[in-house]
Every structure is written in structure tokens, then in C-alpha cells.
Short mmCIF file of C-alpha atoms in Angstrom, two decimals:
data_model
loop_
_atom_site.label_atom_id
_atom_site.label_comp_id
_atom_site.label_asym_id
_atom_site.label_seq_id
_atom_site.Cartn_x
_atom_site.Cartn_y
_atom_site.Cartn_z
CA UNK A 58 0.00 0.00 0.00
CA UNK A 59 1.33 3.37 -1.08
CA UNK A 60 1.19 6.27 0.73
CA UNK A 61 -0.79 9.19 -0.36
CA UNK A 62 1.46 12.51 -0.96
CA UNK A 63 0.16 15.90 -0.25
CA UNK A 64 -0.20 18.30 -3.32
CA UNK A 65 3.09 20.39 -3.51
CA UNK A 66 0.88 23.51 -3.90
CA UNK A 67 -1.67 22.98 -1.57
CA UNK A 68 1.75 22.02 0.84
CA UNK A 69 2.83 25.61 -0.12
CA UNK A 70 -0.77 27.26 0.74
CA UNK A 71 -0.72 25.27 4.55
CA UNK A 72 2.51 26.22 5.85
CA UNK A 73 2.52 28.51 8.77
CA UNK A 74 2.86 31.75 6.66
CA UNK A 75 3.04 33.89 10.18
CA UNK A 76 6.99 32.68 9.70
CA UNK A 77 9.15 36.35 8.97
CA UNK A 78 5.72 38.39 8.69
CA UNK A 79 7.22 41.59 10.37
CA UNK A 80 9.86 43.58 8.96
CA UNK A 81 12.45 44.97 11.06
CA UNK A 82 12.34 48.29 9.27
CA UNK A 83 8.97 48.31 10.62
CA UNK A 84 9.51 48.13 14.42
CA UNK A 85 12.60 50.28 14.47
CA UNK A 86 9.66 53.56 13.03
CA UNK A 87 7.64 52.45 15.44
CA UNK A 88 10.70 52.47 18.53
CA UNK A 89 12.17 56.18 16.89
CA UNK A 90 8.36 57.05 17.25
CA UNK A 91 8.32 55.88 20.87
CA UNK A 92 11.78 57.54 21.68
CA UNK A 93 10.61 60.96 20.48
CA UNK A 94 7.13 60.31 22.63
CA UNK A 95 9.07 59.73 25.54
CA UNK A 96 11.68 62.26 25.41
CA UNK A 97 9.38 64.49 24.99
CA UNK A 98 7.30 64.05 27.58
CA UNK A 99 10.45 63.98 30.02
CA UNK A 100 11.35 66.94 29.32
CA UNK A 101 7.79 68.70 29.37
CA UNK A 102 7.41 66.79 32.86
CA UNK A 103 10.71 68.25 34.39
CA UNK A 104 11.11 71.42 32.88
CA UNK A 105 7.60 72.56 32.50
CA UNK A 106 5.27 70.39 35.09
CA UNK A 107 7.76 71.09 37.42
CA UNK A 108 8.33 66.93 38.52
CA UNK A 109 11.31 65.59 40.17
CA UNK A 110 12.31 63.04 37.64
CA UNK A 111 15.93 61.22 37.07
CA UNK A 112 16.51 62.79 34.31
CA UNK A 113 20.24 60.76 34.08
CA UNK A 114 18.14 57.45 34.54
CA UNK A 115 15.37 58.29 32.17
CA UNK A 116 17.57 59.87 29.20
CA UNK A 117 20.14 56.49 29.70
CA UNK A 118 17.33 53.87 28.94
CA UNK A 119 16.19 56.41 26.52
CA UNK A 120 19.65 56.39 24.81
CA UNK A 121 19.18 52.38 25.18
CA UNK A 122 16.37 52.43 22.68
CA UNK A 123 18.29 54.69 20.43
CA UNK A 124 21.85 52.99 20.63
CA UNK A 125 19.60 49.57 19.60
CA UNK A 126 18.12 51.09 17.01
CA UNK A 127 21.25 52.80 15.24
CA UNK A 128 22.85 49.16 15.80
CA UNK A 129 20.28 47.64 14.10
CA UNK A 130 20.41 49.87 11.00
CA UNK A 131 23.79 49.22 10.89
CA UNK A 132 23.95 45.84 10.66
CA UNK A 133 20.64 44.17 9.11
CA UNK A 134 19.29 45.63 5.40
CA UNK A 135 16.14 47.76 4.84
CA UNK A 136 13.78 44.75 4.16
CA UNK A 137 15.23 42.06 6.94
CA UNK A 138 12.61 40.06 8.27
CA UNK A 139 12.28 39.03 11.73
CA UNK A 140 11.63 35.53 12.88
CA UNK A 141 8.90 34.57 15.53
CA UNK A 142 11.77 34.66 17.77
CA UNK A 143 14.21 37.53 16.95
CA UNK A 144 10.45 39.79 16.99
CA UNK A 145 9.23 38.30 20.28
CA UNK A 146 12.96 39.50 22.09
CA UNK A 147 12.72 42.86 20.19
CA UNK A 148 9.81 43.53 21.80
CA UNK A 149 10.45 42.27 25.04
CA UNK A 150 13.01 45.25 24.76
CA UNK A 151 10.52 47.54 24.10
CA UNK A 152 8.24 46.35 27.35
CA UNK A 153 11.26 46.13 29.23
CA UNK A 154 12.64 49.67 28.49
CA UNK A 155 8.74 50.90 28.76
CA UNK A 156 8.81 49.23 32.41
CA UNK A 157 12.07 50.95 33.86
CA UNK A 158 10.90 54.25 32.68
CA UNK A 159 7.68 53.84 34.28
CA UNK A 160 9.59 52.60 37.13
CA UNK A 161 11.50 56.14 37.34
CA UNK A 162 8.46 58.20 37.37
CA UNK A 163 5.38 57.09 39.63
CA UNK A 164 4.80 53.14 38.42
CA UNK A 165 0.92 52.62 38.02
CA UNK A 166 0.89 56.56 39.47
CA UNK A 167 1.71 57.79 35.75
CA UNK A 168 -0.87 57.61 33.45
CA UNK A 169 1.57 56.53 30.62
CA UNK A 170 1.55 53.02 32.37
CA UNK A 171 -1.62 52.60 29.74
CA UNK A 172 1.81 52.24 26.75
CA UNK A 173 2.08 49.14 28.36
CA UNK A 174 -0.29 47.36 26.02
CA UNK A 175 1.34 47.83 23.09
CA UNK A 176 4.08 45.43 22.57
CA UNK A 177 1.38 42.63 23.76
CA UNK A 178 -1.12 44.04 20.81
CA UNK A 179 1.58 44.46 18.07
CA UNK A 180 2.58 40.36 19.11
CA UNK A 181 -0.84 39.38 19.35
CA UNK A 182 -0.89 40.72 15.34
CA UNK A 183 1.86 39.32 13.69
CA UNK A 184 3.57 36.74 16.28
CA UNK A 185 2.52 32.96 17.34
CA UNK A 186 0.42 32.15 19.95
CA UNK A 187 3.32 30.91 22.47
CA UNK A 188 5.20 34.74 21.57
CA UNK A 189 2.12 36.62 23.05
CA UNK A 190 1.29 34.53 25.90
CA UNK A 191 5.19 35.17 26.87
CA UNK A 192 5.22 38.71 26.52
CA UNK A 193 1.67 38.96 27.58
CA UNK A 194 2.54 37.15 31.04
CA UNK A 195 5.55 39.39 31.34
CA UNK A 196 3.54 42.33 31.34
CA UNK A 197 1.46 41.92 33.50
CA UNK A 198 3.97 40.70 35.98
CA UNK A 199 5.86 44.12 35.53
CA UNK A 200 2.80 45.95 35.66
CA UNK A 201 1.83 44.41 39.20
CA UNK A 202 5.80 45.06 40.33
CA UNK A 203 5.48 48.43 39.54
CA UNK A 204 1.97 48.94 41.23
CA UNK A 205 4.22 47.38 44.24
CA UNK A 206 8.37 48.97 43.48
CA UNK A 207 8.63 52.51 41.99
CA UNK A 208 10.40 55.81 42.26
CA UNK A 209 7.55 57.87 43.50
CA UNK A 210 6.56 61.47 41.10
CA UNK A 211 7.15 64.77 43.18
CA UNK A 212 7.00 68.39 42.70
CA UNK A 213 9.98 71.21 43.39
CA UNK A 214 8.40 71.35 46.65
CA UNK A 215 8.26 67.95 47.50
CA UNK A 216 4.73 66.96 47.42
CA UNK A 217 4.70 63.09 46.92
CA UNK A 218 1.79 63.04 44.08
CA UNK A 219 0.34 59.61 45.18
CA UNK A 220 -3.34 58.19 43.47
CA UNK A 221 -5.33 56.41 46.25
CA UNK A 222 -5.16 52.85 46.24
CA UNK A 223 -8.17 51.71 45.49
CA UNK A 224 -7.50 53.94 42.18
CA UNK A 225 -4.25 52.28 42.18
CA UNK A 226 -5.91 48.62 42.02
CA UNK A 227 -8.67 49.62 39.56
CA UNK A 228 -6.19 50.86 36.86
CA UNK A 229 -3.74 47.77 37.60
CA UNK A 230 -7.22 45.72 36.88
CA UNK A 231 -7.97 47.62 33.84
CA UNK A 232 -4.59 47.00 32.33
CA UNK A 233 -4.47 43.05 32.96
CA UNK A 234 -8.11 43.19 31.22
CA UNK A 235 -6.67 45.33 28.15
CA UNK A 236 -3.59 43.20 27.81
CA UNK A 237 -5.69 40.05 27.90
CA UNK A 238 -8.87 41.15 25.81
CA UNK A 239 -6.55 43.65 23.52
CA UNK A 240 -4.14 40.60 22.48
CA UNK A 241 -7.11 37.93 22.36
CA UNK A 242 -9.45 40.05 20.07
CA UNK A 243 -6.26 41.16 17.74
CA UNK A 244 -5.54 37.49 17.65
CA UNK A 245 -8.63 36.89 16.48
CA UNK A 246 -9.55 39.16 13.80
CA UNK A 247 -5.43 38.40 12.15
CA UNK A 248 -6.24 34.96 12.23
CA UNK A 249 -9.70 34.84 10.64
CA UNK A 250 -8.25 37.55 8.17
CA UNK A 251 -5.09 35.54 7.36
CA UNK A 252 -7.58 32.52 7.15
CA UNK A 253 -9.65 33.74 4.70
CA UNK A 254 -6.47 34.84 2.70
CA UNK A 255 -5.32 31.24 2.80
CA UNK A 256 -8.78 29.88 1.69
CA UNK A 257 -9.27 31.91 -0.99
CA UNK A 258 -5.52 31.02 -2.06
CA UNK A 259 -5.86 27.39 -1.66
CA UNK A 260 -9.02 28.03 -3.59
CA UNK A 261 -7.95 29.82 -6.65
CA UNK A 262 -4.73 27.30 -6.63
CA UNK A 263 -7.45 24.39 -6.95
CA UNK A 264 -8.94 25.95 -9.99
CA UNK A 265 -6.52 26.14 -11.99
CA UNK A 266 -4.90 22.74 -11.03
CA UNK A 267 -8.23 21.83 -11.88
CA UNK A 268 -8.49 23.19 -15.32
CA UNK A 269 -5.18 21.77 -15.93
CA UNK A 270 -6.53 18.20 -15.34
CA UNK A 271 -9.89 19.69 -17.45
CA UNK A 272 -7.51 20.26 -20.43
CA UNK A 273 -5.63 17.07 -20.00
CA UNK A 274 -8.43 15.08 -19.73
CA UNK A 275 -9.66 17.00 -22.81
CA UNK A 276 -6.27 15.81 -24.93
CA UNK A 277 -6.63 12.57 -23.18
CA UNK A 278 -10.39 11.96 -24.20
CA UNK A 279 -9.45 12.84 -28.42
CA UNK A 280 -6.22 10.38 -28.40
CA UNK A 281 -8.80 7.98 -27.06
CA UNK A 282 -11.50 8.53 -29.63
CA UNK A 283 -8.42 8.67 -32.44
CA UNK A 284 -7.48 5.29 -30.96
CA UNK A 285 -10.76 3.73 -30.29
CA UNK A 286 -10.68 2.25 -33.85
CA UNK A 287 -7.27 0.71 -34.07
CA UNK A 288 -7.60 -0.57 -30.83
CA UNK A 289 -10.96 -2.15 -31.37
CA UNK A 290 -8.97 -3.70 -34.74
CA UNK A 291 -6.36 -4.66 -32.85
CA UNK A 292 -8.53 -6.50 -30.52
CA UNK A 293 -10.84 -8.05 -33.02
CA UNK A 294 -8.05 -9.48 -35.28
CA UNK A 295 -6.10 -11.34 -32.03
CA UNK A 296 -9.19 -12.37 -30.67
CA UNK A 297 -10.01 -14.25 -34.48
CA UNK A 298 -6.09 -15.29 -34.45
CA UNK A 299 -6.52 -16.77 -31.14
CA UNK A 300 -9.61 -19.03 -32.37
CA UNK A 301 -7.90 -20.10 -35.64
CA UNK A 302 -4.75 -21.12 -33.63
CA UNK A 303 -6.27 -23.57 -30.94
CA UNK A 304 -4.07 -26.05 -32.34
CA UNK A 305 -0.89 -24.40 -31.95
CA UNK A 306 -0.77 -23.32 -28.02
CA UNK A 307 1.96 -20.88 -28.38
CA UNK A 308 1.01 -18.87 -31.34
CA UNK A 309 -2.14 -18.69 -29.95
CA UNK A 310 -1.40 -17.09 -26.30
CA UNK A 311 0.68 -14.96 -27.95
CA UNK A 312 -2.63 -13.82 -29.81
CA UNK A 313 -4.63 -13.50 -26.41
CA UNK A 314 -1.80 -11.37 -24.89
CA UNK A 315 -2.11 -9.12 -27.76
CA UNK A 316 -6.07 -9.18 -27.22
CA UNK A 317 -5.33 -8.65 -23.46
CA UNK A 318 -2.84 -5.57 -24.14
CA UNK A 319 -4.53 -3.57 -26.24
CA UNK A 320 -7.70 -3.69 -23.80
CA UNK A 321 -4.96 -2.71 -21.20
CA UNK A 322 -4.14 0.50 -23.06
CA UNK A 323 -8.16 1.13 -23.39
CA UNK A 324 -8.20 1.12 -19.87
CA UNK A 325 -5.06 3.02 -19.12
CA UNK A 326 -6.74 6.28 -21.21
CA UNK A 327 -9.74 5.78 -19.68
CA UNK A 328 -8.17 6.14 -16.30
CA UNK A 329 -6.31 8.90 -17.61
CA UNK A 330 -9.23 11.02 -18.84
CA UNK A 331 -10.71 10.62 -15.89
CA UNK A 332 -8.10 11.89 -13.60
CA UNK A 333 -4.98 12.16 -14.78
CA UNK A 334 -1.69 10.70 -13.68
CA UNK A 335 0.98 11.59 -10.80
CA UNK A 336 4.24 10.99 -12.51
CA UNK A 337 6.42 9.20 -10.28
CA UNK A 338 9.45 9.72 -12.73
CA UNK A 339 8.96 13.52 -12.69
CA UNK A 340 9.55 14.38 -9.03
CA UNK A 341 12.98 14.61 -8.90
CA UNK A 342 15.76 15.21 -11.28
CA UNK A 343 19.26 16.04 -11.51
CA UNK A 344 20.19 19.50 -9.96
CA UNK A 345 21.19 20.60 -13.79
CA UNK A 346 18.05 19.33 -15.56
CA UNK A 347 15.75 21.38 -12.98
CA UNK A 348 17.99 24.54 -13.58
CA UNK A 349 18.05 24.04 -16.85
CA UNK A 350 14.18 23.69 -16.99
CA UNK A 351 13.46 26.78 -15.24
CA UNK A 352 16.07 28.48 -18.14
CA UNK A 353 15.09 26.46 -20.69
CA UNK A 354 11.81 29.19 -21.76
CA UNK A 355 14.10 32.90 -21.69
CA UNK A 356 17.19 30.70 -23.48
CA UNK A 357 15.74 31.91 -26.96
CA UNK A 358 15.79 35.62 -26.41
CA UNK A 359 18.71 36.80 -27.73
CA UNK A 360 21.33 36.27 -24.67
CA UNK A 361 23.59 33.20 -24.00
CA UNK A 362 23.30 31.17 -20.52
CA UNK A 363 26.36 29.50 -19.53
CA UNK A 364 26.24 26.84 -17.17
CA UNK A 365 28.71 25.21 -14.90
CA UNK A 366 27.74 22.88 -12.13
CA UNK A 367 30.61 21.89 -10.36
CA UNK A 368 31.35 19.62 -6.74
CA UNK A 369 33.13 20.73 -4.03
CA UNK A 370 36.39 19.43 -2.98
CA UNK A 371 35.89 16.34 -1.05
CA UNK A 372 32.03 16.09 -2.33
CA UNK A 373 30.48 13.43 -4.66
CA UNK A 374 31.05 14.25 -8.21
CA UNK A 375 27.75 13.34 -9.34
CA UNK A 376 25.31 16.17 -9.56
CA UNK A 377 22.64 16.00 -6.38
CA UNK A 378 19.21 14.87 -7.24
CA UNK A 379 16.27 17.28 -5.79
CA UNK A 380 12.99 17.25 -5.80
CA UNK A 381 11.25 19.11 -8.33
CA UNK A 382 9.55 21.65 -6.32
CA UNK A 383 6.90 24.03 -8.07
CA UNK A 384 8.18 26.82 -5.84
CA UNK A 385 11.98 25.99 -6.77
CA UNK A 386 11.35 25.53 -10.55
CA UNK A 387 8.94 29.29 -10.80
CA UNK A 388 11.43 30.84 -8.31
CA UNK A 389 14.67 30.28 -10.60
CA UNK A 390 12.65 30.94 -13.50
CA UNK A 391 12.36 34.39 -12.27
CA UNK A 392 14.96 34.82 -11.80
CA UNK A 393 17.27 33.89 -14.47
CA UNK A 394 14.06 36.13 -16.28
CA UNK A 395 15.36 38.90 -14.36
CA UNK A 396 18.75 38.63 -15.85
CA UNK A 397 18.15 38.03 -19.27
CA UNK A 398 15.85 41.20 -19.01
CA UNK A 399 18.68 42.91 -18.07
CA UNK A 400 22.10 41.61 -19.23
CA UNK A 401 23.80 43.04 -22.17
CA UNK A 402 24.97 39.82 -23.91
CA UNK A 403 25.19 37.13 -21.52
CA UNK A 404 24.36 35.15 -18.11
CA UNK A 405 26.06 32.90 -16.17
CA UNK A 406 24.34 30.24 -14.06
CA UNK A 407 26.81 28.48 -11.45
CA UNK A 408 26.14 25.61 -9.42
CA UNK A 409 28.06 23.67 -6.42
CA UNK A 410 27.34 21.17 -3.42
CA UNK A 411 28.94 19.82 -0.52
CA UNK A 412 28.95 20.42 3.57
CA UNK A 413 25.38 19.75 3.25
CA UNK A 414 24.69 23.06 1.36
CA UNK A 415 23.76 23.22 -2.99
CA UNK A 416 24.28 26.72 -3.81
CA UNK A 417 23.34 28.72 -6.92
CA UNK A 418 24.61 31.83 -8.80
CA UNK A 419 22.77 33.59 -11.05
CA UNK A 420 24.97 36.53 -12.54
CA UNK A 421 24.78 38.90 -15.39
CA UNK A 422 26.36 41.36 -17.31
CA UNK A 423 24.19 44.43 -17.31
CA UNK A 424 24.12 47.45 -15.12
CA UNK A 425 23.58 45.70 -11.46
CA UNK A 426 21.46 46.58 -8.60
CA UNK A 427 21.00 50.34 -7.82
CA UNK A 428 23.02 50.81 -4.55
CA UNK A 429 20.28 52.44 -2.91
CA UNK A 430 17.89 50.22 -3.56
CA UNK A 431 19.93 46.86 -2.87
CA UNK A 432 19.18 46.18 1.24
CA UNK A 433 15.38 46.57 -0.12
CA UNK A 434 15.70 43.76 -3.34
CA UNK A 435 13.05 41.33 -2.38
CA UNK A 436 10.05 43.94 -1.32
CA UNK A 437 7.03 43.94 -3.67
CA UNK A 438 6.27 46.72 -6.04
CA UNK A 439 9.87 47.65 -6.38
CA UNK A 440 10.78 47.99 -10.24
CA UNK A 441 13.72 50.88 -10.70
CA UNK A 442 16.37 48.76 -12.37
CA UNK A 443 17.68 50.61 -15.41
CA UNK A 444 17.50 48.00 -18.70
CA UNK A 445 18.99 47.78 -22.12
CA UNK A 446 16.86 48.06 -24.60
CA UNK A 447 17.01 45.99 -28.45
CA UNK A 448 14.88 44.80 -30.55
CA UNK A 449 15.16 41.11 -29.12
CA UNK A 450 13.72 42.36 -26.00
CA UNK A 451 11.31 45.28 -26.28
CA UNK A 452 11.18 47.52 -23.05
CA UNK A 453 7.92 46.81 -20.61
CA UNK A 454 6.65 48.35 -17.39
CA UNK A 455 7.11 46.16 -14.84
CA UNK A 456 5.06 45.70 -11.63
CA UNK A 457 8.67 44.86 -9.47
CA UNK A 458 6.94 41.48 -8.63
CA UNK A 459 9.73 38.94 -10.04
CA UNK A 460 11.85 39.43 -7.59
CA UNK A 461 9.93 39.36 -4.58
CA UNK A 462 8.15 36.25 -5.66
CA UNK A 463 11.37 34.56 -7.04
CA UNK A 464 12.23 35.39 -3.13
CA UNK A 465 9.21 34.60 -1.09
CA UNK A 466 9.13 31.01 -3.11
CA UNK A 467 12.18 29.91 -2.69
CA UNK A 468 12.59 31.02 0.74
CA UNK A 469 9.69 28.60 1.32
CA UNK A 470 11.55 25.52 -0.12
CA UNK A 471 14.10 26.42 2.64
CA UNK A 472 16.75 28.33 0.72
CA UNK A 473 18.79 31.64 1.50
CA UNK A 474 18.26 34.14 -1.03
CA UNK A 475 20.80 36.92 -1.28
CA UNK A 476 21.33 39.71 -4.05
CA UNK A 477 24.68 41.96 -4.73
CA UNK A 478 26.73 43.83 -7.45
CA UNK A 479 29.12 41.62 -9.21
CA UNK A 480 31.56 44.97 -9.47
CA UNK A 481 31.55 48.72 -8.39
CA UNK A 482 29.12 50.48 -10.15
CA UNK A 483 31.18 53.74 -10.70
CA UNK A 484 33.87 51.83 -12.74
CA UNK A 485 34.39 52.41 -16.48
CA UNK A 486 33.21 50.09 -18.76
CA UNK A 487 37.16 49.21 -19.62
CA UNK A 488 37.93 48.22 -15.90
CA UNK A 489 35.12 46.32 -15.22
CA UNK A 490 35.30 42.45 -15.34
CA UNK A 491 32.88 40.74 -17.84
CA UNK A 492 30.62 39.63 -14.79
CA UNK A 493 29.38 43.01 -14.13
CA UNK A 494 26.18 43.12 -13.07
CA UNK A 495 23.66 42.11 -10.49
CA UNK A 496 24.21 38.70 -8.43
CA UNK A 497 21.70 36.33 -7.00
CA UNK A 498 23.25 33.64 -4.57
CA UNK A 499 20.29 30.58 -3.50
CA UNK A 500 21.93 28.47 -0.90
CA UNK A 501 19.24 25.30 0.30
CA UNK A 502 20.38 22.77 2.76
CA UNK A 503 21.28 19.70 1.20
CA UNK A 504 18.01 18.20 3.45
CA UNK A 505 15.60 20.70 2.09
CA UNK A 506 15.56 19.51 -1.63
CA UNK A 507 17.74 17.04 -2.15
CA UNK A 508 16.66 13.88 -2.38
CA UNK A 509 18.15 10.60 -0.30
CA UNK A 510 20.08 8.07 -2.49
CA UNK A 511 18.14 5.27 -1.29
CA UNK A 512 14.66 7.03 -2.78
CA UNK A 513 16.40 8.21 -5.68
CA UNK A 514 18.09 4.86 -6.74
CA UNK A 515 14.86 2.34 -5.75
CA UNK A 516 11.99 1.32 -7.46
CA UNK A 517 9.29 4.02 -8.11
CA UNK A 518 6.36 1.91 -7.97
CA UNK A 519 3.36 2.66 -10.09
CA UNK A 520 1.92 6.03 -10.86
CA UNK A 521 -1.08 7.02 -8.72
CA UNK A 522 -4.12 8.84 -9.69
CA UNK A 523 -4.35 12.35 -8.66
CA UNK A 524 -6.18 13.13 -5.45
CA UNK A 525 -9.54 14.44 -6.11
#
């Protein structure tokens, strides 16, 4: 008994697509915005409200936020995209910087405690379940230790400024409510949003797998109506052979299993317009046939692909097999697209293996990545790349989609997708190399497409009908 495999597509559509939601870029607006809120209202509070605040204390975890942030910029590009994990511990920052301010000027006495909900409500949004309920629980055990431990407010003249308790308790009550009600109704309007996303997704992937087995079945249905009367010949004439040859047993079964093999093939495109086939022989391929595939439609238009797939020291010398992924196949295809579209007069596509890592280079000859637009290479909607223009490849106005679905598809097979400049773009044209232009480095883990030599070298088996 075989087991059933899962559609690749419909594997694509149920993967937890909450994985690298928020952008870094994102939070760091949102922490400069919080920084200027807060500094502000220090200073207003000392200078103006006349309060007795630590100004030293307040302006160093103020400086906290900002050193983080300027670190941050630094380091990761425009477009990086936090993990569950990386975005849960940026911010427990935030709620922890929030916490020692409050902590500085009155606890649940200042009003401002209310910011307190935000970090919870921005998890509750884009984070997993576990993430929230961890920085949920946090905050409300800092928010009930600063009801409890604080600096207390006071004026110039010393007047403690001091809500009365019961006040106290009713706005720590409020706030455990808010974080609790906030984060579970935020949960639940992102998830039935991102739910109905998925559905209709999963939906419109369905149709059109489903006009593809339409249109098979189609070309399936006329081959078997073209065939219907040579078959029906074929089975008439062995079935007359067999009769006449009763007296020679050998002749004659070889008449029946004629008889017998054309009604096989009758029944084989009958089960084949009906449903249609799952090729066992197509699922995985060499790593240079499935890069070669995804080339094999821009190879015509006027610019040369070169291709070199070469082992690593110490690695087998035989080319990996991998699975052939829908998502790795449309992902390449973009984007070796994207450098035909704009090389002058030739690609190169490079491919190695070995440590457990197949990596592919994509690189061109044309013009490269703009500089300031290379930490954002991935984001949708972003089409500035200057092209060459000829008559093999007439100019068009992209929607800057390739690239960030090339990205977001192969990033989903498991692979690292990277993009740089081959060479400086303020060279001359005589002291550049002749790779030039843009770079795209894809780096899977052998485990993520390749397949094991045991599966690739056994039996396949027979081919199953699609799943309805």
C-alpha cells in the first residue's frame, strides 16, 4: 500500500505563513516614534510640570532604545525580516525599556503606564500564539511590580503626588483586562483575516490545477477517440487469431496477450481522462536538468546562458538529485528572467554542493542593482532597475513582482536568497570584469531539496491517480 502525498501547492498554501511576517524596518519607526514620545514628555514633565524626575536614569534607557536602534540599521538591510523569535525579544526590549521608565516616574501613578499594552497588541498581530502569551505574562507581571516597586513622582516642593489605592488597584485591573482582551481580540480578527487569505488562495490554486486536469483530460479523451478504432482492430483481429490457432498453443497465447494488451491500453486512457496521472518519474531530477528547466523558456531571447555545475572538494562528483519543487522551478525561472531582461549579452548560471549546502549563482552582465535600492531587493512593487533596450527584447513596465516572488518562493523551499553587485558600479566600462552586473546567490540545505540516495536509486512503484 502506497502512501498518499500531499499536493506540492496545496503544501505551499498550509505552511505557517506567520513565519518572517514583520519587517524589522517596521519596528525600528515604530521604537524612533516611541523615543521621540518619551523624550518628549520627560522633558515637558521636568522642565515645565515642574516633577522631580531622574533625568540621568530616564535619558540612559532612553539612549538604550536609540543605541539599539542605530545598531540595528547598521547591521541588518532595509527589508530584513524578523523571525517569531528575533520579533518576540525585540519587543520584550521595548516592554522592558517601557517598564524601567515607568519605574523612574510614579509606576501605576503615571498615566503613561496605559503604553504598556502595546508590545502585547503588536505580538498578538503578527507573532505565534506561544510569543504573546510570553510577553503577555511578562507584562502583566511588571505591571503588578510596579503597582508594588517605583520611584515615586514629586513636585519642586516635594509633594509626593500619590493616586489612592483603590485607584491604584482599579487601573492595575484595567490593564491586565486590556492586555488580555486587547491581544485575544487582535488574535482573532489576524487569524480569521489571514484565514480567509489562505482559503481563498488554496481556492484559486485548486482551480486552476483543476483546469489543468480539465484540459488534460480534454487531450486525453481525443487520443482515445483517435485510438478507439485501431484498438478495437487490434482487438478483433487477435481475438479471431486466437480461435484459428487452438491447435498451436503458443502462437495462440501470444494472440490472447495481444487481445489482453490492447484492452490494457483502453483502460489506461480511460483512467487517464478521468483523472490524470501523478508521474512518479517527474519528481525529482538532476540538480542541472531542474535549472536548466526553469532556463530552458528565456534561453531563446537573444542572450547566452552558460552553465557550470561543479562539486566541491571532497564532495560526490555526481550532480545532487532534488525534488522538483513548483516553488523551486517558478522561483529560478524568475529569476534567471530577471537577468536576461537585463544583461547586455550574456548570463552565467553556477552551481556547487557539498557540507550539506547546494548553492546557486545567477549573474549577469548588465548594469547591477541600484546601490540604494539593494538592502530593499526582495520587497514587492519595487521595479527601478535601469534595462537595455534591443529589438530582441522590447522595453515593458514592470510591476517589481519577479523578484519578490522569485524570493518569497524559494525562501519557502528552505533556501537563502541573497542579491549583490558583481563589481563597483562607478567603474568604467574598460575596468570592469565581464561579470558586471547584479548577483543572486540561492543556498538550500542539502536536506531541504535534495533527495536521499536510497529514494532516488529504488523502485518508483506505479503512478497514482491524482487526489480528487
Amino acid at each position: 500500500m502506497v502512501n498518499a502525498t500531499p499536493d506540492p501547492a496545496l503544501d505551499l498554501v498550509s505552511q505557517d505563513a506567520r513565519s518572517d511576517w514583520v519587517r524589522l524596518r517596521t519596528l525600528l519607526v515604530l521604537r524612533w516614534l516611541a523615543i521621540l514620545g518619551q523624550t518628549v514628555t520627560v522633558v515637558i514633565a521636568s522642565l515645565h510640570l515642574g516633577l522631580r524626575i531622574e533625568l540621568g536614569l530616564c535619558f540612559l534607557a532612553i539612549g538604550a532604545s536609540v543605541i539599539s536602534n542605530l545598531i540595528a540599521m547598521t547591521i541588518f538591510p532595509e527589508n530584513q525580516r524578523l523571525s517569531d523569535r528575533d520579533a518576540m525579544l525585540t519587543l520584550l526590549f521595548d516592554l522592558s525599556q517601557l517598564s524601567f521608565l515607568l519605574f523612574l516616574t510614579g509606576g501605576l501613578n503615571n498615566p503613561f503606564a496605559l503604553l504598556i499594552l502595546a508590545p502585547v497588541t503588536i505580538s498578538a498581530t503578527a507573532l505565534t500564539v506561544r510569543s504573546t502569551t510570553i510577553l503577555g505574562l511578562l507584562a502583566i507581571v511588571m505591571i503588578s511590580l510596579l503597582g508594588m516597586f517605583h520611584v515615586p513622582l514629586a513636585t519642586e516642593s516635594g509633594e509626593i503626588l500619590r493616586l489612592p489605592d483603590l485607584f491604584i488597584l482599579g487601573f492595575w485591573i484595567s490593564i491586565v483586562i486590556g492586555i488580555v482582551f486587547l491581544s485575544a481580540y487582535a488574535r482573532r480578527i489576524t487569524s480569521e483575516t489571514h484565514s480567509m487569505s489562505q482559503a481563498l488562495l488554496a481556492t484559486q490554486m485548486a482551480l486552476a490545477r483543476e483546469q489543468k486536469l480539465t484540459d488534460l483530460g480534454g487531450v486525453v479523451a481525443a487520443a482515445a477517440h483517435e485510438l478507439g478504432t485501431p484498438l478495437a482492430t487490434i482487438k478483433l483481429v487477435s481475438t479471431e487469431l486466437a480461435e484459428e490457432l487452438e491447435g498451436q498453443p503458443d502462437l495462440a497465447e501470444d494472440a490472447r496477450l495481444i487481445r489482453d494488451q490492447a484492452d490494457r491500453c483502453r483502460d489506461i486512457l480511460r483512467s487517464m481522462g478521468r483523472a490524470g496521472k501523478d508521474d512518479l518519474h517527474m519528481r525529482s531530477a538532476p540538480l542541472g536538468a531542474v535549472v536548466r528547466e526553469a532556463a530552458e523558456p528565456h534561453a531563446g531571447r537573444g542572450i547566452a546562458i552558460l552553465y557550470d555545475f561543479l562539486a566541491d572538494p571532497g564532495a560526490p562528483e555526481g550532480q545532487p538529485i532534488i525534488r522538483r519543487k513548483p516553488e523551486v522551478i517558478h522561483g529560478l525561472r524568475n529569476l534567471v528572467q530577471n537577468a536576461v531582461d537585463f544583461a547586455a549579452t550574456q548570463i552565467w548560471v553556477d552551481a556547487s554542493w557539498g557540507g550539506g549546502e547546494i548553492r546557486l549563482r545567477i549573474t549577469d552582465d548588465g548594469p547591477g542593482y541600484p546601490q540604494d535600492l539593494l538592502g530593499r531587493l526582495g520587497d514587492p512593487f519595487l521595479s527601478r532597475r535601469a534595462r537595455a533596450q534591443s529589438p530582441a527584447r522590447p522595453g515593458y513596465e514592470g510591476m517589481g513582482l519577479g523578484l519578490f516572488i522569485a524570493k518569497t518562493l524559494l525562501e519557502r523551499s528552505g533556501a537563502r536568497v541573497m542579491f549583490l553587485n558583481a563589481s563597483d558600479p562607478f567603474l568604467s566600462a574598460e575596468d570592469k570584469a565581464e561579470r558586471s552586473g547584479a548577483i543572486v546567490e540561492v543556498v538550500w540545505p542539502q536536506a531541504a531539496i535534495g533527495v536521499p540516495l536510497t529514494e532516488a536509486t529504488g523502485p518508483l512503484g506505479e503512478n497514482r491517480p491524482f487526489a480528487p
